[in-house]
Coordinates of N, CA and C in Angstrom, one line a residue:
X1 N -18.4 -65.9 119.6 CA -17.9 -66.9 120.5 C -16.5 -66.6 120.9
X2 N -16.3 -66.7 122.3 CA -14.8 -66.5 122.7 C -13.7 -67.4 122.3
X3 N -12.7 -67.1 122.3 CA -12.0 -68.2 122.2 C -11.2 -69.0 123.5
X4 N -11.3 -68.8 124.1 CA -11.0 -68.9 125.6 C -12.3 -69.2 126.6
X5 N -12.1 -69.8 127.1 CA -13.3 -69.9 128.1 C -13.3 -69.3 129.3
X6 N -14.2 -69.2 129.8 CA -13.9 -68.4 131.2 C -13.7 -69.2 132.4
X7 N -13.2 -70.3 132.4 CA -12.9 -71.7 133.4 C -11.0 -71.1 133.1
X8 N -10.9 -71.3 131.8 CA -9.4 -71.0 130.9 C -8.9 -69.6 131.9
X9 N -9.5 -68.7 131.1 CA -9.5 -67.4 131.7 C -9.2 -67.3 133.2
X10 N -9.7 -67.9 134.2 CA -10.0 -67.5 135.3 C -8.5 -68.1 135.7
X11 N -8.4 -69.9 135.0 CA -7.1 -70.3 135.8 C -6.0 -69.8 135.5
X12 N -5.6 -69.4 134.3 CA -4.9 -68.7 134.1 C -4.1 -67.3 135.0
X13 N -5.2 -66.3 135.1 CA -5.6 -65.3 135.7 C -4.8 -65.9 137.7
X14 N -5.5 -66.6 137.9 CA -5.3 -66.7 139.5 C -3.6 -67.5 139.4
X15 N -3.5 -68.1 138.4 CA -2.2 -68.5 138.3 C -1.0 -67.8 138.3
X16 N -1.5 -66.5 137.8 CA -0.3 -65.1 137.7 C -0.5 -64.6 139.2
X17 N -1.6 -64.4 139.4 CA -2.0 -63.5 141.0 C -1.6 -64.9 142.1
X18 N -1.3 -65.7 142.0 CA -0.9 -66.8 143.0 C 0.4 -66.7 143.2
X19 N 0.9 -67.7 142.3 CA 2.3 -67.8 142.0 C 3.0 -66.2 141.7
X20 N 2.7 -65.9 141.2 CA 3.6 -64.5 141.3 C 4.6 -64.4 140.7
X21 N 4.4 -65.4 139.5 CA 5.1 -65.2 138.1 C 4.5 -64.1 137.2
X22 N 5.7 -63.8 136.4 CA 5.9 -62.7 135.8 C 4.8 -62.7 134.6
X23 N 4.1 -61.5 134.2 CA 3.2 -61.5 133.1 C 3.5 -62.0 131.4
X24 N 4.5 -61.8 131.3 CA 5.4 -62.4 130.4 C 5.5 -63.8 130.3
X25 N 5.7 -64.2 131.1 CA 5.9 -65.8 131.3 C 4.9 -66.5 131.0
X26 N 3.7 -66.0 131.9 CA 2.5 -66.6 131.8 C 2.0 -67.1 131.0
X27 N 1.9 -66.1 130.4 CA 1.4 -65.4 129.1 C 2.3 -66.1 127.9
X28 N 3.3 -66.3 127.8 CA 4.2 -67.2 126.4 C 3.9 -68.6 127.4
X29 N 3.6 -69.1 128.5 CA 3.7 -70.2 128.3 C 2.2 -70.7 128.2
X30 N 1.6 -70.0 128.2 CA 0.0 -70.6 127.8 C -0.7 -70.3 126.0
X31 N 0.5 -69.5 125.6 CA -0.1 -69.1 124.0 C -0.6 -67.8 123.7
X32 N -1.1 -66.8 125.1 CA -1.4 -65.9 125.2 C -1.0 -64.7 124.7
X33 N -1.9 -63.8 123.6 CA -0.8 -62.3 123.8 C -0.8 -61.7 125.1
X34 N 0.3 -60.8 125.1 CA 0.7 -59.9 127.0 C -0.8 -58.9 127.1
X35 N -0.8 -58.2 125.8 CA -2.1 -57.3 126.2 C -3.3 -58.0 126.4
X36 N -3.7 -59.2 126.1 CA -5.1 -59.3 126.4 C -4.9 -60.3 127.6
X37 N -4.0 -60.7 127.8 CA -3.6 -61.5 129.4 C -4.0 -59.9 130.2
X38 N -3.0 -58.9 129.7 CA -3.0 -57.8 130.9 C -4.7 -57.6 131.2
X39 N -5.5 -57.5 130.0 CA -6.7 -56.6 129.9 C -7.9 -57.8 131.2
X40 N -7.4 -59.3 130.9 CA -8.4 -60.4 132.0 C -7.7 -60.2 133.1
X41 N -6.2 -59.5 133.3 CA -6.1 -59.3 135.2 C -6.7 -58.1 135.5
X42 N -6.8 -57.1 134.6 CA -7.6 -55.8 135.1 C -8.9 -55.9 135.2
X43 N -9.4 -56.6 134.2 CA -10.9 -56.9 134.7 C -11.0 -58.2 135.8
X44 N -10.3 -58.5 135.9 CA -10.7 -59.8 137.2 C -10.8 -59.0 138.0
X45 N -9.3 -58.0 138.7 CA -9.1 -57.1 139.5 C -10.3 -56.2 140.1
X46 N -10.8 -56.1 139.0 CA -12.2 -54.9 139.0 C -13.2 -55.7 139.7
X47 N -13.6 -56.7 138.7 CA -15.1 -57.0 138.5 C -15.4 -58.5 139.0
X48 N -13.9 -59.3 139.4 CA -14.2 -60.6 139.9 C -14.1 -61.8 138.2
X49 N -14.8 -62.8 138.5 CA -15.2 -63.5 138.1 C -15.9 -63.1 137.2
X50 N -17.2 -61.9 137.1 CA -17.8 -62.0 136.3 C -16.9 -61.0 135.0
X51 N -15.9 -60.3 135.4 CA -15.3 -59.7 134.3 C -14.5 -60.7 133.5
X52 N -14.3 -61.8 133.4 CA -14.2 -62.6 132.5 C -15.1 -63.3 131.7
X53 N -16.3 -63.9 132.3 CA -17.5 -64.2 131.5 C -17.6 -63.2 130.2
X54 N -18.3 -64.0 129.2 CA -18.8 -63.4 128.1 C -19.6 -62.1 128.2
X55 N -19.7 -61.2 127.5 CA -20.4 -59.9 127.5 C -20.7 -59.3 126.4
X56 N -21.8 -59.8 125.7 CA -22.8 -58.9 124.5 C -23.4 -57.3 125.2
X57 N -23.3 -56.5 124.7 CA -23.7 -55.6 125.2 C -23.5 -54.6 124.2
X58 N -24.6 -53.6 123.9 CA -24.9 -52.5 123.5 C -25.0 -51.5 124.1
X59 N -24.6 -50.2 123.5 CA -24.5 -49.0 124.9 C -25.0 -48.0 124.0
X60 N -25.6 -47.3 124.5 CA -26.7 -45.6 124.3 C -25.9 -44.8 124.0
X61 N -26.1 -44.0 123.4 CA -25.6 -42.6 123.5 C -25.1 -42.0 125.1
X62 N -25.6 -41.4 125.7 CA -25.8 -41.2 127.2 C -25.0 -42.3 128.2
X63 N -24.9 -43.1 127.7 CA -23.3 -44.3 128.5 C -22.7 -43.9 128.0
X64 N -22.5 -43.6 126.7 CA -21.1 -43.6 126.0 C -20.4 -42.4 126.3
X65 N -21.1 -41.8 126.6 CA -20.9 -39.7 127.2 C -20.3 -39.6 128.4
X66 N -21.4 -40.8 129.0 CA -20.7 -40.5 130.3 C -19.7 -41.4 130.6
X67 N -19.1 -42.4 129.5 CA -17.8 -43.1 130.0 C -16.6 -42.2 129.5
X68 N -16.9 -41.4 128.4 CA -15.8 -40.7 127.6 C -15.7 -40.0 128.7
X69 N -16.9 -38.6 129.6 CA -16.7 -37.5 130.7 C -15.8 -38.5 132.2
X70 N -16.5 -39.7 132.2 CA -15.8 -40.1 133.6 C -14.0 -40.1 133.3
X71 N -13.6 -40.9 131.8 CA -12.2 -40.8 131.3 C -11.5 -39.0 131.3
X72 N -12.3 -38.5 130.9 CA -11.4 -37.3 130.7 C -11.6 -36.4 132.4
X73 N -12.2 -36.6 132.8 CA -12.7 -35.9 134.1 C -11.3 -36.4 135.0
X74 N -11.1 -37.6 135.1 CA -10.5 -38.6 135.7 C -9.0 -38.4 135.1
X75 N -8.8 -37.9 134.1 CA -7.3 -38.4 133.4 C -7.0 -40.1 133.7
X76 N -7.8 -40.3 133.0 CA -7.6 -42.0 133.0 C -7.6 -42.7 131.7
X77 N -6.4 -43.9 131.1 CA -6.2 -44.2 130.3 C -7.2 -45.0 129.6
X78 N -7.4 -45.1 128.4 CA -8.6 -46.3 127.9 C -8.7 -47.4 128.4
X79 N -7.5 -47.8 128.9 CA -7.5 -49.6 129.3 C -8.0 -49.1 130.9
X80 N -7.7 -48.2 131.9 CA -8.1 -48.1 132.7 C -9.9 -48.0 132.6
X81 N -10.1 -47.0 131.9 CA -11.1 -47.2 131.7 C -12.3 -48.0 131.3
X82 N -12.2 -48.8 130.5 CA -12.2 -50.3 129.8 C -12.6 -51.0 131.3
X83 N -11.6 -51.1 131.9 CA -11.5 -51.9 133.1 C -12.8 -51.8 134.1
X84 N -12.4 -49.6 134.5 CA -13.9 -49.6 135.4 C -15.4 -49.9 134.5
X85 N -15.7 -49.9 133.7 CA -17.1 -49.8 132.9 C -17.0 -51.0 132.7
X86 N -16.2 -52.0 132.8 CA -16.5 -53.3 132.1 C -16.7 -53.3 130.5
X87 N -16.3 -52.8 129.9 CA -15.8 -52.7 128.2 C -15.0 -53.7 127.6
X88 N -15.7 -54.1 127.2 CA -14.7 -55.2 126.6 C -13.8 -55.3 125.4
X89 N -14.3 -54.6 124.6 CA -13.7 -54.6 123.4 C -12.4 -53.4 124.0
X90 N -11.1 -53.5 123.2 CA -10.0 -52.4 123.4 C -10.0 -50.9 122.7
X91 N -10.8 -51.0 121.6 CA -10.7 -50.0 120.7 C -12.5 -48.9 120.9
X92 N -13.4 -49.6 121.7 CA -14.2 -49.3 122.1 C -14.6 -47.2 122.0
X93 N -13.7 -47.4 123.4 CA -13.2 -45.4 123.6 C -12.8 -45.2 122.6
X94 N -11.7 -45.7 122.0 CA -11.3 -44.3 120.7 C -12.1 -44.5 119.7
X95 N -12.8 -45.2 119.4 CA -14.4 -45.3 118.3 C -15.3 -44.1 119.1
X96 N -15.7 -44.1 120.0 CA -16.7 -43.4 120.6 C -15.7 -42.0 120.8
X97 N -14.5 -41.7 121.5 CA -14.3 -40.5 121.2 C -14.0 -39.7 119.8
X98 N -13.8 -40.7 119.1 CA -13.7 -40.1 117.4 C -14.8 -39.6 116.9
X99 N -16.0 -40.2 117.1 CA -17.5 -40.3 117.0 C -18.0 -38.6 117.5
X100 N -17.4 -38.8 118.6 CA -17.9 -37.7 119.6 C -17.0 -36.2 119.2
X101 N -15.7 -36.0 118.2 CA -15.2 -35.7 118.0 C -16.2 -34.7 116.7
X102 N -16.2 -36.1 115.7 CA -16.7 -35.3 114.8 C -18.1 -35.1 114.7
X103 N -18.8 -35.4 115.5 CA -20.4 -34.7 115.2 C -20.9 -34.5 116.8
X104 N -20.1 -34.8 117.3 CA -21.3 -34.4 118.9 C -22.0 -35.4 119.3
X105 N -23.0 -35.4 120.3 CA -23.6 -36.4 120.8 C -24.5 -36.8 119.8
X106 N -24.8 -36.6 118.8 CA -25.6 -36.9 117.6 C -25.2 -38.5 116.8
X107 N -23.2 -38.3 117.3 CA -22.8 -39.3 116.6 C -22.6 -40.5 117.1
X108 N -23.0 -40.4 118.5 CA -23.0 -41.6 119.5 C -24.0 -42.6 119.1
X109 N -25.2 -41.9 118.8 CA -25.9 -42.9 118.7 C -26.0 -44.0 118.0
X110 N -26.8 -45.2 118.3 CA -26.3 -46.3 117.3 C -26.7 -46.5 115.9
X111 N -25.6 -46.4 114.9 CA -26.6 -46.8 113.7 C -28.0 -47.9 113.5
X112 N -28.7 -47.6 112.6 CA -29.8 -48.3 112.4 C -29.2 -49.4 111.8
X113 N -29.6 -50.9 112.2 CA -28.8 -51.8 111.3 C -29.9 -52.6 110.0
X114 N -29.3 -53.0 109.1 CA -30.0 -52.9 107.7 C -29.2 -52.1 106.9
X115 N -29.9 -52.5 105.5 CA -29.7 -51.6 104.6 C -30.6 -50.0 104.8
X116 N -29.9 -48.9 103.9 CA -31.0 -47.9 104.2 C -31.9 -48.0 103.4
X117 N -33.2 -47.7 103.6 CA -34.4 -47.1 103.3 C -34.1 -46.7 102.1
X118 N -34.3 -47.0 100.7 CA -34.4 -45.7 99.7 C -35.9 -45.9 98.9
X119 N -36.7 -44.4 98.4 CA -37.7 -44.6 97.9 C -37.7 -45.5 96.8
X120 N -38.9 -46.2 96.1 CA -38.9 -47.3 95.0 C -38.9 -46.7 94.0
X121 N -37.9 -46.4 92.9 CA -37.6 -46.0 92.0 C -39.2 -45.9 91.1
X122 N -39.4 -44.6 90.4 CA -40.8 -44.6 89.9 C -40.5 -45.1 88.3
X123 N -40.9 -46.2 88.2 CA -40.7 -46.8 86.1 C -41.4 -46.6 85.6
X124 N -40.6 -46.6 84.1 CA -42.3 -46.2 83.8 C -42.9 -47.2 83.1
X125 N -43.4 -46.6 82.9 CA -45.1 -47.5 82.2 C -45.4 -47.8 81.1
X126 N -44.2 -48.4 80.4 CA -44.3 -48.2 78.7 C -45.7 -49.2 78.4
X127 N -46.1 -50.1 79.3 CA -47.1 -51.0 78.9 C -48.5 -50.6 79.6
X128 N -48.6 -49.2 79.9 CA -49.6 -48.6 80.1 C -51.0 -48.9 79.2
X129 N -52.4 -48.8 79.4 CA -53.4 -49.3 78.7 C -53.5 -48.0 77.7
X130 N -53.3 -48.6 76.3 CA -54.1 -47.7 75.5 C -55.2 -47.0 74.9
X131 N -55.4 -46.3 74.5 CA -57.1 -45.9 73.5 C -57.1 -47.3 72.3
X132 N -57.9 -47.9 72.7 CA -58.5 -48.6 71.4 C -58.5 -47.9 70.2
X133 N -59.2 -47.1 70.0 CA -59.2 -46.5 68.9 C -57.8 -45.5 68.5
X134 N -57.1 -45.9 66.9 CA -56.0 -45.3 66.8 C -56.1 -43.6 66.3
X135 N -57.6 -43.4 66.1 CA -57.6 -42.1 65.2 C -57.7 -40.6 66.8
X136 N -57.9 -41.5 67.8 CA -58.1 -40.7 68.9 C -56.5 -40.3 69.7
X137 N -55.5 -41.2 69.2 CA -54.4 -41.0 69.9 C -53.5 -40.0 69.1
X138 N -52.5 -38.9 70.2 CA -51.6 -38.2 69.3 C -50.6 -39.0 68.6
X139 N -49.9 -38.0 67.7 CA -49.1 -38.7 66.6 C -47.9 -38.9 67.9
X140 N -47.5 -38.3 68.7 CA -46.4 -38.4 69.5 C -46.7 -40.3 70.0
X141 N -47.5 -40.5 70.3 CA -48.3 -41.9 71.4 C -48.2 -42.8 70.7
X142 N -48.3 -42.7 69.4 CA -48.4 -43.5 67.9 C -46.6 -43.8 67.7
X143 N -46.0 -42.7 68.0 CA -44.7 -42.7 67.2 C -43.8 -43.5 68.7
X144 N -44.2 -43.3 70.0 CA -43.8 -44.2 71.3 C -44.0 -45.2 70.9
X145 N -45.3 -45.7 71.0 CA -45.6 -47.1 70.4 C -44.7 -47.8 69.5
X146 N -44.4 -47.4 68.5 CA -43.8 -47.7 67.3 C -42.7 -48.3 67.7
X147 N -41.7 -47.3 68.0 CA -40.7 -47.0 68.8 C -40.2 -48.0 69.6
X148 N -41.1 -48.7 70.4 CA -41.2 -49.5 72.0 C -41.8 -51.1 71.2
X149 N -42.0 -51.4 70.0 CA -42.6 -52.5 69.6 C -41.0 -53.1 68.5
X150 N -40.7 -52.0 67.9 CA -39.2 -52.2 67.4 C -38.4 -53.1 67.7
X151 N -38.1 -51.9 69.2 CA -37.2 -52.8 70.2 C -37.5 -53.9 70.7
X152 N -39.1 -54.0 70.7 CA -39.0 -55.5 71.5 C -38.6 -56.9 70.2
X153 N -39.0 -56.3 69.2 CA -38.9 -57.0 67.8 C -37.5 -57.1 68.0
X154 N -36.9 -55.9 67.5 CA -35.4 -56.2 68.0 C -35.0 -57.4 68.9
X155 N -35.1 -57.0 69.8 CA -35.0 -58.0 71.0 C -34.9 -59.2 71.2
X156 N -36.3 -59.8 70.0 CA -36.4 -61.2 70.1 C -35.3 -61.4 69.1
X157 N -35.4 -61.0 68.3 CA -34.5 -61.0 66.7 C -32.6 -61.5 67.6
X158 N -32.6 -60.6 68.5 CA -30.9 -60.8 68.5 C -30.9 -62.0 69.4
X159 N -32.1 -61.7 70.6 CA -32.1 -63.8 71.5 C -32.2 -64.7 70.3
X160 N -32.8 -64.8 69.3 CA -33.0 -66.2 68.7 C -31.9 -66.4 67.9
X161 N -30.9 -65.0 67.3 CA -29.9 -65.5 67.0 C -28.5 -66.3 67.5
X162 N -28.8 -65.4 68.8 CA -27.4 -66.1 70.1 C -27.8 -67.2 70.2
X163 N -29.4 -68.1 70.2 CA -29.7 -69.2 70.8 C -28.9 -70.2 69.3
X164 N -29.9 -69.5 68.5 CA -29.1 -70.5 67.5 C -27.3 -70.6 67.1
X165 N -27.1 -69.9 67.8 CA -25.4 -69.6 67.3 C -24.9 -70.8 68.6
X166 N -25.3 -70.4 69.7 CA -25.0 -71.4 70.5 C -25.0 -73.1 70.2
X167 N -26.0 -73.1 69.7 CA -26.5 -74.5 68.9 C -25.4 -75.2 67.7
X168 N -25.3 -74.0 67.2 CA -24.4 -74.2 66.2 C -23.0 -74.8 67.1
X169 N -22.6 -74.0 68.0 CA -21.6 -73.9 68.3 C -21.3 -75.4 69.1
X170 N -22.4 -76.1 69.5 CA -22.3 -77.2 70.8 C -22.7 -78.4 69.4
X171 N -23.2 -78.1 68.3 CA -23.0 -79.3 67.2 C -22.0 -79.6 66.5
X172 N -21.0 -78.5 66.4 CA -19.7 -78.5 65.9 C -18.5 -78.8 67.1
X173 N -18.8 -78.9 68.2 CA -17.8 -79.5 68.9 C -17.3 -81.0 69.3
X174 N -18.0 -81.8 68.7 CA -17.9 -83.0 69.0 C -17.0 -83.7 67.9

């Protein structure tokens, strides 16, 4: 959501191009910073009316190429450029030429949004089904087992003690 409205924006804007006060002035006497005052006269300038309205917009690979080639082709500054493409954001170009810098057109493109994709970790299966019969399993399967019933013994053994310590602890505070 903007912070400004485009009713704001506009009166503003024709108030500088009317009166023919200084951009400075305007601009401190409405609360304004000077750059983004400057950036709504260059887009008015350009694009009218609708270069102030709001603008969601996502751009391809292949726009982004060809707004970087029209800039450098052109010798034309970012805010110039900003201006003709209707860009809104200021930092826009030097994200995309840094992009373009370090990987090529490869890097233009838009990330996927989300988390990434990772395979589901493979667990294992300690509670896998057994052989019923114990004389059929190796001694290794026997000595896992063992092993894996300990700890869960374990396990309960140290929760029932914290529970009861806690107990202890909430009957002696009163």
């Amino acid at each position: 959501m903007s912070k400004y409205t485009t009713q704001f924006k506009l009166s503003v804007v024709q108030q500088y191009l009317t009166v023919q006060a200084g951009l400075k002035t305007i601009a401190k006497q409405h609360g304004i910073e000077q750059a983004m005052f400057r950036r709504w006269v260059r887009s008015f300038r350009q694009h009218g009316e609708s270069g102030l309205a709001p603008k969601y917009s996502h751009y391809n690979a292949a726009f982004k190429l060809s707004v970087l080639q029209h800039m450098w082709d052109n010798h034309l500054s970012q805010q110039e450029t900003n201006a003709y493409f209707d860009i809104r954001s200021p930092t826009c170009l030097n994200q995309w030429s840094a992009q373009y810098d370090a990987g090529g057109m490869a890097a233009l493109e838009p990330a996927p949004k989300g988390r990434k994709k990772s395979p589901m970790p493979i667990a294992e299966n300690n509670t896998a089904p057994l052989p019923i019969d114990d004389e059929t399993r190796s001694r290794e399967e026997l000595i896992a087992e063992n092993k894996r019933l300990r700890l869960e013994v374990a396990y309960i053994k140290k929760y029932n003690a914290l529970v009861q310590a806690k107990a202890q602890s909430a009957q002696q505070k009163p």
